[in-house]
Amino acid sequence: MGEHLEDEEVGSTAAGDLKLTVLSQATGYALRRAQMWSFRDLKARFKPHDISPAQYAVLDVVAENPGLAQARVAEALSIERARLVLMLDRLEERQLLVRVRSTSDRRTHELHLTDKGRELLAQLYKLWEEHERKIEELIGRDGQAALLKLLAPMQ
Amino acid sequence: MGEHLEDEEVGSTAAGDLKLTVLSQATGYALRRAQMWSFRDLKARFKPHDISPAQYAVLDVVAENPGLAQARVAEALSIERARLVLMLDRLEERQLLVRVRSTSDRRTHELHLTDKGRELLAQLYKLWEEHERKIEELIGRDGQAALLKLLAPMQ
DNA sequence: TATTGTTATACTCTATAACTATA
DNA sequence: TATAGTTATAGAGTATAACAATA
């Protein structure tokens, strides 16, 4: 990898013939645009199921860690626990998961997917794989692996 | 770069001893977390100036393209033009930029930074550079260049 | 005292739709 | 007709604070 970027067309972007010297070199801004692209793509794939990427993340964590308390889920996903309450209300209304009051610590709710939730998640998982394959098309399999490694220190 | 990830500790993360097999391999999710980290860092640096990363982007585009119409700015930054109106109200109130009705096309406003706006932007630019250097510390200069290249197809 | 789930509030952002003035 | 700027609204998401039940 070159140390400099002189070989790149820096200072102008696809957005017309605007000058964007600073922003086009901003890592954070590139991350934001890439993330927005990714979420828009995933959101479109999930749309028939009326599920957001954030809801998918919640369903997935609960599926992989049955009985988890709300505060743990919020922590793991960096969602405010106040926000998670509303998300879980939605998911519980749709009978995708249930809150079960814990007998060992009566402050907490153990979260479990319902059969319906597991069934939906299996379908969402396929769509997520399609999304990942789409990224692979764009930057290659090695690129995708490299990207995950590069992003790791920023998690 | 290896084709597989067997050498990586996949399936568990720093978040306690939770299983996160799927999410930890999701490129989109990694992008989201990295972007959130980046914006939180930049936001903290900008805090003394009460400027958000989004506002910084607007100031920067206008600075680099004086006289630009609102719709062009919205387009370039993928901000809804309805949203941009409110952002510009804020920035104009603070006398960081001005809207000037164009004489050639009286529908449009030409945007220009004020001296105060340019002065502030110069300070923000230094903070943005510190932010970029922070990323460089985390993933190295080559890593940063590689990251920008990897993200390019997703812009 | 501390934590869990909850309710509430303010602000930002996304996504639309509709209106007016201009072209 | 189409475009630019504006206003309005609904729904996410972020960031806090406070409260009751429980530890």
PDB file of N, CA, C and O in Angstrom, chain A residues 5 24 43 57 61 64-65 68 76 82 85 87 89 97 102 109 125 128 132 139 143-144 151:
ATOM      1  N   LEU A   5      -1.161   9.440  -1.643  1.00  0.00           N
ATOM      2  CA  LEU A   5      -2.350   9.200  -2.457  1.00  0.00           C
ATOM      3  C   LEU A   5      -2.267   9.927  -3.791  1.00  0.00           C
ATOM      4  O   LEU A   5      -3.274  10.124  -4.461  1.00  0.00           O
ATOM      5  N   SER A  24     -13.357  14.229   1.063  1.00  0.00           N
ATOM      6  CA  SER A  24     -13.031  13.014   0.325  1.00  0.00           C
ATOM      7  C   SER A  24     -11.832  12.293   0.937  1.00  0.00           C
ATOM      8  O   SER A  24     -11.578  11.141   0.623  1.00  0.00           O
ATOM      9  N   LYS A  43     -31.693  -2.788   4.640  1.00  0.00           N
ATOM     10  CA  LYS A  43     -33.055  -2.371   4.961  1.00  0.00           C
ATOM     11  C   LYS A  43     -34.006  -2.740   3.823  1.00  0.00           C
ATOM     12  O   LYS A  43     -35.115  -3.228   4.058  1.00  0.00           O
ATOM     13  N   ALA A  57     -30.403  -7.200  14.653  1.00  0.00           N
ATOM     14  CA  ALA A  57     -29.304  -7.373  15.600  1.00  0.00           C
ATOM     15  C   ALA A  57     -29.833  -7.886  16.937  1.00  0.00           C
ATOM     16  O   ALA A  57     -29.248  -8.791  17.544  1.00  0.00           O
ATOM     17  N   VAL A  61     -28.857 -11.533  18.642  1.00  0.00           N
ATOM     18  CA  VAL A  61     -28.197 -11.668  19.944  1.00  0.00           C
ATOM     19  C   VAL A  61     -29.022 -12.553  20.875  1.00  0.00           C
ATOM     20  O   VAL A  61     -28.483 -13.406  21.581  1.00  0.00           O
ATOM     21  N   GLU A  64     -28.755 -16.183  19.831  1.00  0.00           N
ATOM     22  CA  GLU A  64     -27.471 -16.803  20.163  1.00  0.00           C
ATOM     23  C   GLU A  64     -27.241 -16.898  21.662  1.00  0.00           C
ATOM     24  O   GLU A  64     -26.344 -17.618  22.103  1.00  0.00           O
ATOM     25  N   ASN A  65     -28.016 -16.128  22.429  1.00  0.00           N
ATOM     26  CA  ASN A  65     -27.831 -16.112  23.884  1.00  0.00           C
ATOM     27  C   ASN A  65     -29.187 -16.145  24.594  1.00  0.00           C
ATOM     28  O   ASN A  65     -29.602 -15.162  25.218  1.00  0.00           O
ATOM     29  N   LEU A  68     -31.010 -14.102  27.911  1.00  0.00           N
ATOM     30  CA  LEU A  68     -30.247 -12.891  28.198  1.00  0.00           C
ATOM     31  C   LEU A  68     -31.145 -11.795  28.785  1.00  0.00           C
ATOM     32  O   LEU A  68     -32.295 -11.650  28.392  1.00  0.00           O
ATOM     33  N   ALA A  76     -24.419  -5.045  24.797  1.00  0.00           N
ATOM     34  CA  ALA A  76     -23.732  -5.725  23.698  1.00  0.00           C
ATOM     35  C   ALA A  76     -23.892  -4.955  22.387  1.00  0.00           C
ATOM     36  O   ALA A  76     -22.988  -4.926  21.560  1.00  0.00           O
ATOM     37  N   ALA A  82     -33.186   2.271  27.622  1.00  0.00           N
ATOM     38  CA  ALA A  82     -34.495   2.913  27.488  1.00  0.00           C
ATOM     39  C   ALA A  82     -35.042   2.728  26.075  1.00  0.00           C
ATOM     40  O   ALA A  82     -36.240   2.530  25.861  1.00  0.00           O
ATOM     41  N   VAL A  85     -36.276  -0.953  25.408  1.00  0.00           N
ATOM     42  CA  VAL A  85     -37.623  -1.252  25.930  1.00  0.00           C
ATOM     43  C   VAL A  85     -38.658  -1.130  24.817  1.00  0.00           C
ATOM     44  O   VAL A  85     -39.476  -2.029  24.612  1.00  0.00           O
ATOM     45  N   MET A  87     -38.130  -1.127  21.558  1.00  0.00           N
ATOM     46  CA  MET A  87     -37.882  -2.099  20.494  1.00  0.00           C
ATOM     47  C   MET A  87     -38.450  -3.454  20.881  1.00  0.00           C
ATOM     48  O   MET A  87     -39.053  -4.149  20.052  1.00  0.00           O
ATOM     49  N   ASP A  89     -40.873  -3.999  22.980  1.00  0.00           N
ATOM     50  CA  ASP A  89     -42.346  -3.921  22.940  1.00  0.00           C
ATOM     51  C   ASP A  89     -42.845  -4.317  21.549  1.00  0.00           C
ATOM     52  O   ASP A  89     -43.760  -5.135  21.416  1.00  0.00           O
ATOM     53  N   LEU A  97     -40.513 -12.593  20.075  1.00  0.00           N
ATOM     54  CA  LEU A  97     -39.797 -12.985  21.289  1.00  0.00           C
ATOM     55  C   LEU A  97     -40.679 -12.754  22.503  1.00  0.00           C
ATOM     56  O   LEU A  97     -41.720 -12.110  22.409  1.00  0.00           O
ATOM     57  N   SER A 102     -37.298 -13.304  35.485  1.00  0.00           N
ATOM     58  CA  SER A 102     -36.359 -14.276  36.045  1.00  0.00           C
ATOM     59  C   SER A 102     -36.738 -14.633  37.488  1.00  0.00           C
ATOM     60  O   SER A 102     -37.174 -13.768  38.250  1.00  0.00           O
ATOM     61  N   HIS A 109     -35.574  -9.496  33.070  1.00  0.00           N
ATOM     62  CA  HIS A 109     -36.372 -10.289  32.137  1.00  0.00           C
ATOM     63  C   HIS A 109     -35.443 -11.163  31.311  1.00  0.00           C
ATOM     64  O   HIS A 109     -34.481 -10.657  30.730  1.00  0.00           O
ATOM     65  N   TYR A 125     -31.595 -14.260   8.022  1.00  0.00           N
ATOM     66  CA  TYR A 125     -30.202 -14.666   7.927  1.00  0.00           C
ATOM     67  C   TYR A 125     -29.795 -14.869   6.471  1.00  0.00           C
ATOM     68  O   TYR A 125     -28.706 -14.466   6.058  1.00  0.00           O
ATOM     69  N   TRP A 128     -29.366 -11.528   4.949  1.00  0.00           N
ATOM     70  CA  TRP A 128     -28.124 -10.927   5.410  1.00  0.00           C
ATOM     71  C   TRP A 128     -26.932 -11.505   4.626  1.00  0.00           C
ATOM     72  O   TRP A 128     -26.025 -10.769   4.230  1.00  0.00           O
ATOM     73  N   GLU A 132     -24.111  -9.587   2.428  1.00  0.00           N
ATOM     74  CA  GLU A 132     -22.667  -9.764   2.558  1.00  0.00           C
ATOM     75  C   GLU A 132     -22.045 -10.153   1.216  1.00  0.00           C
ATOM     76  O   GLU A 132     -20.950  -9.699   0.880  1.00  0.00           O
ATOM     77  N   ILE A 139     -15.977  -5.441  -3.244  1.00  0.00           N
ATOM     78  CA  ILE A 139     -14.587  -5.269  -2.809  1.00  0.00           C
ATOM     79  C   ILE A 139     -13.809  -6.575  -2.752  1.00  0.00           C
ATOM     80  O   ILE A 139     -12.639  -6.574  -2.382  1.00  0.00           O
ATOM     81  N   GLY A 143     -10.891  -8.383   0.222  1.00  0.00           N
ATOM     82  CA  GLY A 143     -11.179  -7.013   0.644  1.00  0.00           C
ATOM     83  C   GLY A 143     -12.079  -6.990   1.865  1.00  0.00           C
ATOM     84  O   GLY A 143     -11.864  -6.227   2.802  1.00  0.00           O
ATOM     85  N   GLN A 144     -13.072  -7.872   1.841  1.00  0.00           N
ATOM     86  CA  GLN A 144     -14.019  -7.939   2.943  1.00  0.00           C
ATOM     87  C   GLN A 144     -13.321  -8.375   4.242  1.00  0.00           C
ATOM     88  O   GLN A 144     -13.559  -7.805   5.309  1.00  0.00           O
ATOM     89  N   LEU A 151     -11.276  -2.545  10.640  1.00  0.00           N
ATOM     90  CA  LEU A 151     -12.291  -1.894  11.469  1.00  0.00           C
ATOM     91  C   LEU A 151     -12.225  -2.345  12.928  1.00  0.00           C
ATOM     92  O   LEU A 151     -12.732  -1.655  13.823  1.00  0.00           O
TER      93      LEU A 151
END
